[in-house]
PDB file of C-alpha atoms in Angstrom:
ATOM      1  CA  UNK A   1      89.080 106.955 100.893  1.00  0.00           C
ATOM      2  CA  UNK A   2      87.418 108.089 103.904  1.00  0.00           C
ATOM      3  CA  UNK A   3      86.242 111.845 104.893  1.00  0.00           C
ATOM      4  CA  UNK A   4      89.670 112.458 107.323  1.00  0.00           C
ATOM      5  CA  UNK A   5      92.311 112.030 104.233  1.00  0.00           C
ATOM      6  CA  UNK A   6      93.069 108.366 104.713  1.00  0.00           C
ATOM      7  CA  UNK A   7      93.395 106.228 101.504  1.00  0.00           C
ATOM      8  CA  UNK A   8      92.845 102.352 101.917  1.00  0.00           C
ATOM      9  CA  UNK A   9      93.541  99.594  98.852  1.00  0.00           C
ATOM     10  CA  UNK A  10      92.736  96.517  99.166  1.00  0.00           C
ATOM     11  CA  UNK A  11      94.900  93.875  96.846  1.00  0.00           C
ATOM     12  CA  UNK A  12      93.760  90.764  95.422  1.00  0.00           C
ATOM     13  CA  UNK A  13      96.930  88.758  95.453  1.00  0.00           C
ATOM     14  CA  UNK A  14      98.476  86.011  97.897  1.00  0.00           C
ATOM     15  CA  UNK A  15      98.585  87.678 101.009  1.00  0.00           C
ATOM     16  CA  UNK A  16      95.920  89.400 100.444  1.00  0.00           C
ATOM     17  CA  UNK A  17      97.513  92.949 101.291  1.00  0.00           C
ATOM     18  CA  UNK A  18      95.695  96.274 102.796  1.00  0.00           C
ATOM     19  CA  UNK A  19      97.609  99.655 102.804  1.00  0.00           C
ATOM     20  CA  UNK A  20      96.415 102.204 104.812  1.00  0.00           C
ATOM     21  CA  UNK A  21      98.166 105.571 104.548  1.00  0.00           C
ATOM     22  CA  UNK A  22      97.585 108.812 105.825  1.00  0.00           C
ATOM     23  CA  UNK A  23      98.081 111.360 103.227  1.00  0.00           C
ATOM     24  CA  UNK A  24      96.625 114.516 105.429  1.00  0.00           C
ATOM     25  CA  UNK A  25      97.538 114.844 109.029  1.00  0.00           C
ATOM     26  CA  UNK A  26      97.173 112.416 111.756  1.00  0.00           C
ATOM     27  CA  UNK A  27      95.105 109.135 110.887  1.00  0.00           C
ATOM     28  CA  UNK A  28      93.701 106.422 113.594  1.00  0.00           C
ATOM     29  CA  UNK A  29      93.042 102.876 112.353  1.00  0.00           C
ATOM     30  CA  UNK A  30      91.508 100.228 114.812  1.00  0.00           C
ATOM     31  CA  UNK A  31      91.042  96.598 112.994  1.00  0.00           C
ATOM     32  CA  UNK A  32      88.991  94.304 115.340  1.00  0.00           C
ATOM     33  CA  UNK A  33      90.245  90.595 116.336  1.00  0.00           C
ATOM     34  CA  UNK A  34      87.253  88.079 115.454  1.00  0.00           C
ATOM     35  CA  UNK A  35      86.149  85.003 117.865  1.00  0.00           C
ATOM     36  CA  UNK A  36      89.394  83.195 118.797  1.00  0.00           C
ATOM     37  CA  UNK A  37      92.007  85.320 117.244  1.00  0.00           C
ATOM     38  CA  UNK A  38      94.901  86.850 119.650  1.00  0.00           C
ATOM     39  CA  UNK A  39      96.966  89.746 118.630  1.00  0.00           C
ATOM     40  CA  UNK A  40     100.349  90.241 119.644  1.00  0.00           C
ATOM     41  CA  UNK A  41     102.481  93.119 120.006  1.00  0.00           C
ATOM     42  CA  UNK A  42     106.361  93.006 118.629  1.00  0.00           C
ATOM     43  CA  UNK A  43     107.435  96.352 118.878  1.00  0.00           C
ATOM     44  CA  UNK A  44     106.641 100.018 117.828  1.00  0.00           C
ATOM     45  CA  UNK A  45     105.874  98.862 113.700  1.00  0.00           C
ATOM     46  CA  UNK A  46     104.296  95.570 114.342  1.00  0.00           C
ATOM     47  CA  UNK A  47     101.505  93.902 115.541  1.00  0.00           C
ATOM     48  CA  UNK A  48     100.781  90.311 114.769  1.00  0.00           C
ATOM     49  CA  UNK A  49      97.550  88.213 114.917  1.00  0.00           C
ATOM     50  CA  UNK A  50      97.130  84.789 115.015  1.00  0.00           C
ATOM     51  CA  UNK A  51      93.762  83.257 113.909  1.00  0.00           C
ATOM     52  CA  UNK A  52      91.869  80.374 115.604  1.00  0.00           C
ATOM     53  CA  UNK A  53      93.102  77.994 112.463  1.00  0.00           C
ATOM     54  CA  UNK A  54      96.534  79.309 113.730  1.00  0.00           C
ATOM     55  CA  UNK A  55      97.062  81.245 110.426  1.00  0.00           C
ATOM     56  CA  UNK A  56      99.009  84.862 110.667  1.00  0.00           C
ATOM     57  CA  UNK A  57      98.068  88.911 109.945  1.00  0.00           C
ATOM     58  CA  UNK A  58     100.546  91.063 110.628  1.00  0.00           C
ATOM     59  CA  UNK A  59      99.884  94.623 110.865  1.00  0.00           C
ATOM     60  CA  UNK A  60     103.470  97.026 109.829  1.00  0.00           C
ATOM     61  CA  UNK A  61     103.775 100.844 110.071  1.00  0.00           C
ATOM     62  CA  UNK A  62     106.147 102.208 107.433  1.00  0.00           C
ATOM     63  CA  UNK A  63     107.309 105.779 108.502  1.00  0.00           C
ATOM     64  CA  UNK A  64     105.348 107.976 110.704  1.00  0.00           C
ATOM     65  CA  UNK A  65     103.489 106.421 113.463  1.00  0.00           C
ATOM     66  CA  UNK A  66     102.800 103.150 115.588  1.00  0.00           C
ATOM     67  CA  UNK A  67     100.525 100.410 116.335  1.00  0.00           C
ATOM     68  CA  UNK A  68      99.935  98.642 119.588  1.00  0.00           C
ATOM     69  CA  UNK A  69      97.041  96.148 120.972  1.00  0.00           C
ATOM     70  CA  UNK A  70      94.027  98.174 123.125  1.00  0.00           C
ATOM     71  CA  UNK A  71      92.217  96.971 126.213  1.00  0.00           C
ATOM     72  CA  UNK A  72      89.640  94.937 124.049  1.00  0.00           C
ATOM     73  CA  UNK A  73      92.713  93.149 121.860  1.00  0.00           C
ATOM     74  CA  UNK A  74      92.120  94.825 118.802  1.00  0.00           C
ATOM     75  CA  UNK A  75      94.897  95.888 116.667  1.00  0.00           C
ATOM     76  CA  UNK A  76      95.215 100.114 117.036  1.00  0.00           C
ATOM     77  CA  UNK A  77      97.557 102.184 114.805  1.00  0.00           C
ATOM     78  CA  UNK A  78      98.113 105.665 114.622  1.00  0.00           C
ATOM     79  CA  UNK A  79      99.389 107.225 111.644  1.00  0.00           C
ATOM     80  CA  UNK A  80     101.184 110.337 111.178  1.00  0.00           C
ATOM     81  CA  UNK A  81     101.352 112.333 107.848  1.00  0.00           C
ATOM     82  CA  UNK A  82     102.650 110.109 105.213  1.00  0.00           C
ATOM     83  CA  UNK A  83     102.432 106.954 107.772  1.00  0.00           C
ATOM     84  CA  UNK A  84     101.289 103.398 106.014  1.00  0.00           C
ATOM     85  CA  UNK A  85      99.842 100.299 107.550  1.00  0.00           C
ATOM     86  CA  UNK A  86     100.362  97.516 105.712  1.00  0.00           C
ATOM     87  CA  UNK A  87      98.507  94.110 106.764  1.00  0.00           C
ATOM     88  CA  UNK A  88      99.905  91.354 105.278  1.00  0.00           C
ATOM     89  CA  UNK A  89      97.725  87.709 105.489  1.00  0.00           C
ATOM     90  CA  UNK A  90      99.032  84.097 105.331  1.00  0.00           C
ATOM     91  CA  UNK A  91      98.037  80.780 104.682  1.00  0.00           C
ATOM     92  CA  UNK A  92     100.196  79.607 107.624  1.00  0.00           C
ATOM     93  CA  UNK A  93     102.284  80.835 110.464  1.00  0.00           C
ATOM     94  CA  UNK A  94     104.671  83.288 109.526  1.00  0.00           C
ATOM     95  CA  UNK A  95     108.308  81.881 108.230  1.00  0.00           C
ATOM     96  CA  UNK A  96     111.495  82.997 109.019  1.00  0.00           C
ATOM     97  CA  UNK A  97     111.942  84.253 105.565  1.00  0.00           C
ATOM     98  CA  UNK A  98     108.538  86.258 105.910  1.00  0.00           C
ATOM     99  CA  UNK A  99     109.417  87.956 109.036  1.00  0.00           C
ATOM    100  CA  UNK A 100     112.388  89.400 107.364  1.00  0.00           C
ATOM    101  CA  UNK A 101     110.478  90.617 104.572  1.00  0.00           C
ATOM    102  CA  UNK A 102     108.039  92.365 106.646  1.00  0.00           C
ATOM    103  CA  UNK A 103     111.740  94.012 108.541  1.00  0.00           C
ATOM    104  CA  UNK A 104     112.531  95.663 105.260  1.00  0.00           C
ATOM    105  CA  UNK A 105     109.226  96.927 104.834  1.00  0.00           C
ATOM    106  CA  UNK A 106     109.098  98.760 108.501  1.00  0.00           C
ATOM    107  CA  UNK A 107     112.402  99.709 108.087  1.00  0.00           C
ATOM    108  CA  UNK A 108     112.085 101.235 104.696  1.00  0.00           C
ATOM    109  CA  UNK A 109     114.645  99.525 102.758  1.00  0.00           C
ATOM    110  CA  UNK A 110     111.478  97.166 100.951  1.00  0.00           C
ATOM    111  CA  UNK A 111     109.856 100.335  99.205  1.00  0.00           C
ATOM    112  CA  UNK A 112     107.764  98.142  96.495  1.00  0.00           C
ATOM    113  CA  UNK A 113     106.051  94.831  96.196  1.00  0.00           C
ATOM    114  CA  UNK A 114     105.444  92.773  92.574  1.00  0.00           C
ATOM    115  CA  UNK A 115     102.889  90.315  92.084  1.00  0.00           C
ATOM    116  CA  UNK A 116     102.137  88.654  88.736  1.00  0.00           C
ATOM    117  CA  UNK A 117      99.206  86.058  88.642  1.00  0.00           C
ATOM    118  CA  UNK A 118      97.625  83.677  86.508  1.00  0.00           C
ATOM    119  CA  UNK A 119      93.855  84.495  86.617  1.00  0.00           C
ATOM    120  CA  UNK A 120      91.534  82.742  84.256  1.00  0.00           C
ATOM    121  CA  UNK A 121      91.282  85.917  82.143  1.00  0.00           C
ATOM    122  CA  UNK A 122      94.957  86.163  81.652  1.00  0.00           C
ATOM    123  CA  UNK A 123      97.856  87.369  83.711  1.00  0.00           C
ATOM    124  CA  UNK A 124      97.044  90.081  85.840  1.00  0.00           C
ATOM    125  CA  UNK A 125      99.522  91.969  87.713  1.00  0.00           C
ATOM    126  CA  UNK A 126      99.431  93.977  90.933  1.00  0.00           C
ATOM    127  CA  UNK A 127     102.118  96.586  92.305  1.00  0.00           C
ATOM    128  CA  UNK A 128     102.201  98.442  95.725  1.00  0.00           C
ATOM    129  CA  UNK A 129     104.554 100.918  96.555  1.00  0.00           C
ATOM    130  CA  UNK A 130     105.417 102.119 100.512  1.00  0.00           C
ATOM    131  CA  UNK A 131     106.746 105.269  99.541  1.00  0.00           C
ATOM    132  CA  UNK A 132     105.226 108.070  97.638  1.00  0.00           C
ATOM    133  CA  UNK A 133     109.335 108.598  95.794  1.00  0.00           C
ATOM    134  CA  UNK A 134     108.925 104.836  94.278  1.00  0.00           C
ATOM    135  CA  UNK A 135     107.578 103.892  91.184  1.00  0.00           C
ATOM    136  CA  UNK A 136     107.057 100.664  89.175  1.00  0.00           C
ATOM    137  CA  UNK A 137     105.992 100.169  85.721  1.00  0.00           C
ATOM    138  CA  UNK A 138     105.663  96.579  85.252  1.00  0.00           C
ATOM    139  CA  UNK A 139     104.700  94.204  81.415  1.00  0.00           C
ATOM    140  CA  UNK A 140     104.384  90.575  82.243  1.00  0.00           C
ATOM    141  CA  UNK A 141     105.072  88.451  78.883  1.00  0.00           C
ATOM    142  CA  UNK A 142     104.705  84.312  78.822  1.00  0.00           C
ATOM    143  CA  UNK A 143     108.035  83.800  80.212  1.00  0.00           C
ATOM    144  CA  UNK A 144     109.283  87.333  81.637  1.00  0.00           C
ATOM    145  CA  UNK A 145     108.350  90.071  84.138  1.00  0.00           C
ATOM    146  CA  UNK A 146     110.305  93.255  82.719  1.00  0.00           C
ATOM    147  CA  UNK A 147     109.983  95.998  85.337  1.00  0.00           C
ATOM    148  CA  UNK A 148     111.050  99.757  85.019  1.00  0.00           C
ATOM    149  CA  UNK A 149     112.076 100.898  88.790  1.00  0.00           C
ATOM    150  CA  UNK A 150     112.255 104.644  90.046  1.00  0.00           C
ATOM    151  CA  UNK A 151     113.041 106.446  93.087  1.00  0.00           C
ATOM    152  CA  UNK A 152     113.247 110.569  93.585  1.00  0.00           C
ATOM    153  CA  UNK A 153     116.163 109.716  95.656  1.00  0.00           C
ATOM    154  CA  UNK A 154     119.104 107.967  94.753  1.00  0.00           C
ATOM    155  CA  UNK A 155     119.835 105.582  97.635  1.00  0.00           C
ATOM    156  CA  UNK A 156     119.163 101.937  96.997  1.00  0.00           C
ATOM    157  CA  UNK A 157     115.760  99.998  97.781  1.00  0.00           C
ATOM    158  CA  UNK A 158     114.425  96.286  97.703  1.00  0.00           C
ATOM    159  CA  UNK A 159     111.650  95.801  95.568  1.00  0.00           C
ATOM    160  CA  UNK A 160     109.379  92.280  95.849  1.00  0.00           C
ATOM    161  CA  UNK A 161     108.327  90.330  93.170  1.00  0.00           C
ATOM    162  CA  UNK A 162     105.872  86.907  93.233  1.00  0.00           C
ATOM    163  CA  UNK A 163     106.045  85.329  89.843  1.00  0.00           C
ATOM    164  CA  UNK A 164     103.603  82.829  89.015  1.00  0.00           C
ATOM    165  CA  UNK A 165     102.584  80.603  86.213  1.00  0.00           C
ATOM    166  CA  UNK A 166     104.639  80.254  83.158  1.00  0.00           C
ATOM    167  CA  UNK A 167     108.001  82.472  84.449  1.00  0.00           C
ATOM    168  CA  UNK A 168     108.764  80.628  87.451  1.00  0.00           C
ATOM    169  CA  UNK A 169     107.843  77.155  85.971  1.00  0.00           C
ATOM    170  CA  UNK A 170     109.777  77.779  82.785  1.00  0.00           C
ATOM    171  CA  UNK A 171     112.963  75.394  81.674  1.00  0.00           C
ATOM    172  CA  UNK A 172     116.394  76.375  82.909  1.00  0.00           C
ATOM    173  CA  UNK A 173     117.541  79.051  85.777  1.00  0.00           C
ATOM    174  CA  UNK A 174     115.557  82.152  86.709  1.00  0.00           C
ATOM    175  CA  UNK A 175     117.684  84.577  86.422  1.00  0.00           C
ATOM    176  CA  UNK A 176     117.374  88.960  87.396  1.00  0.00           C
ATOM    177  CA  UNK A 177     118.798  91.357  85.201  1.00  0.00           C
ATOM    178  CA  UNK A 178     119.174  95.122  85.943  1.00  0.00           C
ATOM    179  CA  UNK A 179     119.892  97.652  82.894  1.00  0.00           C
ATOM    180  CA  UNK A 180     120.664  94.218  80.572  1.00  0.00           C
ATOM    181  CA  UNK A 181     122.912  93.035  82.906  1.00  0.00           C
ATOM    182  CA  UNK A 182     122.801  89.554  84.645  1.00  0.00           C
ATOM    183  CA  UNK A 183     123.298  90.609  88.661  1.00  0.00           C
ATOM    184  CA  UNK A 184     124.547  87.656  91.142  1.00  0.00           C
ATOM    185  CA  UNK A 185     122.328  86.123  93.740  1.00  0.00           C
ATOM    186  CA  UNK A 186     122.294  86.586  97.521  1.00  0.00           C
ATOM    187  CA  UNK A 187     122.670  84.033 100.179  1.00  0.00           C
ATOM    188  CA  UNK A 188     121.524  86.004 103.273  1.00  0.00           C
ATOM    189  CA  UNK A 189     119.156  88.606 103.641  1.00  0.00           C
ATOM    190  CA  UNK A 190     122.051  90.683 105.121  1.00  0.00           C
ATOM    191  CA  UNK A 191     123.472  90.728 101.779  1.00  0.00           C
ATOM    192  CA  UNK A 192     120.150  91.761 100.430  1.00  0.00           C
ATOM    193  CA  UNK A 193     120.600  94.660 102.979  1.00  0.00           C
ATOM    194  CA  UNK A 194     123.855  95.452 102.088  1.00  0.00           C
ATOM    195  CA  UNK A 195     123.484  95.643  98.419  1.00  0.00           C
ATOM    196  CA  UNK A 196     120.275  98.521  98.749  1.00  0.00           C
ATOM    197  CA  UNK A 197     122.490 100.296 100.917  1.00  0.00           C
ATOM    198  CA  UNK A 198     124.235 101.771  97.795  1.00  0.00           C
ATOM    199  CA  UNK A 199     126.185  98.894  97.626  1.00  0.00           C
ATOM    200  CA  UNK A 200     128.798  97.765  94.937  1.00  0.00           C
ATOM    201  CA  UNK A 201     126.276  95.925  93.093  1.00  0.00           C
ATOM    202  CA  UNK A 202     122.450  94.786  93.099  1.00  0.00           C
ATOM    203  CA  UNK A 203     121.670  91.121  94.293  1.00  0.00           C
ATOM    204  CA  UNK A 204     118.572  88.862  94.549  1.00  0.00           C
ATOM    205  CA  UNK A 205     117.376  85.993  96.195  1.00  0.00           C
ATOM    206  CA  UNK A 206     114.267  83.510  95.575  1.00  0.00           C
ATOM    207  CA  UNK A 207     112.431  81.531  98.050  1.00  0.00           C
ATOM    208  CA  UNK A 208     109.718  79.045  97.075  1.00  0.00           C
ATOM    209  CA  UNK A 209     105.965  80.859  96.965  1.00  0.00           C
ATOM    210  CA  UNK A 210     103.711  80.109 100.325  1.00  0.00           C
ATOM    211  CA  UNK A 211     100.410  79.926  98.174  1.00  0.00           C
ATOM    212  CA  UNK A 212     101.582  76.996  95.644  1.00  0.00           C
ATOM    213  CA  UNK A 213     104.603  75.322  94.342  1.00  0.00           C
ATOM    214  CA  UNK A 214     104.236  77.635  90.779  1.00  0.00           C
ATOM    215  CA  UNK A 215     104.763  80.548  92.943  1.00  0.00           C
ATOM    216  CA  UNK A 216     108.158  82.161  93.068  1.00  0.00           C
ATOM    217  CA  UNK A 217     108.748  84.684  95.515  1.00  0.00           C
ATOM    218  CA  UNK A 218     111.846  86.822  94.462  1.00  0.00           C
ATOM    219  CA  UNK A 219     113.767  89.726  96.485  1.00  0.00           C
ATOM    220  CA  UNK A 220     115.727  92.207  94.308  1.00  0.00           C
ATOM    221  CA  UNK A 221     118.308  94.648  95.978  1.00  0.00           C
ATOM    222  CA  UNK A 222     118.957  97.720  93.722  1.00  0.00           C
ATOM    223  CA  UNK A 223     121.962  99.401  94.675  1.00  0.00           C
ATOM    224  CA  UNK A 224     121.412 102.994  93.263  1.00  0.00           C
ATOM    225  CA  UNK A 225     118.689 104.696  91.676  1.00  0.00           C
ATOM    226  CA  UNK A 226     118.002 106.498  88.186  1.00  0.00           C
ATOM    227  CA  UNK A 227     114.764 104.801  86.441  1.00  0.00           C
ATOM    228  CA  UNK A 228     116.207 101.095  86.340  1.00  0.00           C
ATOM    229  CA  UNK A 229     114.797  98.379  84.024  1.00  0.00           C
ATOM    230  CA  UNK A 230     114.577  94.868  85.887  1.00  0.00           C
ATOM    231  CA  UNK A 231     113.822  91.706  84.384  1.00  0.00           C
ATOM    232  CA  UNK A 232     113.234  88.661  86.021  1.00  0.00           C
ATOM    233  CA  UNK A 233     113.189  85.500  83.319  1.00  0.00           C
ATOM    234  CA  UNK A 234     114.701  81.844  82.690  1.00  0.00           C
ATOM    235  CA  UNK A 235     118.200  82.448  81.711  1.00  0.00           C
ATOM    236  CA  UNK A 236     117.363  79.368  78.962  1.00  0.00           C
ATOM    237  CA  UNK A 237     114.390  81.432  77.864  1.00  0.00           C
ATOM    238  CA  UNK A 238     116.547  84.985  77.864  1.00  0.00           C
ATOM    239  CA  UNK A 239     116.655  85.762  74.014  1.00  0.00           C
ATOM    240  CA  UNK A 240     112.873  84.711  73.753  1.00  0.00           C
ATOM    241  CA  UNK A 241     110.952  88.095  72.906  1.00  0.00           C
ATOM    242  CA  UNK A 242     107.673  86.461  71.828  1.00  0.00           C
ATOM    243  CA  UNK A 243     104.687  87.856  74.211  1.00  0.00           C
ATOM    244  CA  UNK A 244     101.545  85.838  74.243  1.00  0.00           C
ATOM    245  CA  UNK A 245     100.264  88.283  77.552  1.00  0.00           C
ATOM    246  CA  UNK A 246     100.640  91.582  78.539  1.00  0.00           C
ATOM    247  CA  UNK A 247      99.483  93.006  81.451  1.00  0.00           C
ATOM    248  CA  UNK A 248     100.840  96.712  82.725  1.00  0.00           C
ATOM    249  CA  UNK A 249     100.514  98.628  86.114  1.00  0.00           C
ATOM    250  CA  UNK A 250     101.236 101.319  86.971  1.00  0.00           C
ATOM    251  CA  UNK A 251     101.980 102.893  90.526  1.00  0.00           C
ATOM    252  CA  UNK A 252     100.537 106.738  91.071  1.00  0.00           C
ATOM    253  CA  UNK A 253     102.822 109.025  93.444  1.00  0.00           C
TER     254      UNK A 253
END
């Protein structure tokens, strides 16, 4: 935390995320470019830099404030009360697919991100929530991530979810079920849309991980909110209730 009322994480998982957020009054965040990096500006929320070993950064404001390029060609952002940066690494260039992700997360509509990772120690689990409203309680079991969702507000949200290790690589379908019930998959990220925007009912789609083929990255639309409990498991494996790890986290508004 620094002396002006900013509050900075840092999160171990595959893109390596940084949220910056300005809980009192205005906040200014510069990030410098090293050697050989170039950062480019796409708009008010974004700001994109592209490493010598062509690998992507992109730097998004959620809510209150901007972030632009300076004279030098370091990334700038100011933050108003409540404002987030989030700075998002890849391995790569940035997909299509990642690009839209980052959309929902300037836009609002992506208010929570999942990530559940095999670690020599165990399975370790990390959440990060945009929004001060959202919650996310989260127990990872050997072939199951069971997640208990809340907003203050009752308009729909998309919450992120990277499932490693022994849930994505399990026998049969993955399948995402919200209060016990089975919910059909999207095929367009407009759908996705569509369904948090109190839609009829919640949809999901998966896309394979960037950081290794055991990765699973999975997008869940929630229509409505109340606390929901989402699961995300093999359909084959769905009765199984047997937990060999257990990892919880918890998200503090």
């Amino acid at each position: 935390r620094s002396g002006t009322g900013a509050d900075l994480s840092v999160h171990d998982n595959e893109h390596g995320i940084v949220v910056v957020r300005a809980d009192r009054g205005t906040q200014y965040v510069q990030a410098n470019v090293t050697d050989g990096g170039e950062a480019t500006y796409e708009g008010d929320s974004r700001v994109v830099v592209t490493t010598e070993d062509d690998r992507d950064a992109s730097f998004t404001v959620v809510g209150n404030g901007s972030v632009g390029v300076n004279d030098d060609g370091n990334v700038v952002a100011e933050l108003g009360t409540e404002g987030v940066l989030v700075v998002r690494a890849y391995h790569a260039k940035r997909s299509t697919e990642d690009k839209r992700r980052e959309a929902f997360i300037a836009d609002g509509i992506a208010t929570a991100e999942v990530y559940v990772m095999e670690r020599p120690s165990g399975t370790v689990v990390d959440t990060i929530p945009y929004e001060n409203d959202t919650s996310v309680n989260v127990t990872a079991t050997n072939d199951s991530v069971n997640m208990t969702v809340d907003r203050s507000q009752r308009q729909g949200a998309i919450v992120f979810a990277s499932v490693n290790g022994s849930v994505s690589t399990a026998s049969g379908t993955l399948g995402v079920f919200v209060d016990g019930e089975a919910i059909p998959s999207a095929n367009t990220f407009a759908q996705l849309g569509a369904a948090a925007n109190n839609g009829q009912e919640s949809r999901y789609m998966t896309t394979p991980g960037g950081e290794s083929e055991a990765v699973t990255d999975v997008a869940i639309a929630i229509n409505h909110f109340s606390p929901r409990e989402v699961s995300v498991r093999s359909v084959e494996n769905a009765s199984n209730g047997t937990a060999t790890t257990t990892s919880t986290a918890t998200t503090a508004a």
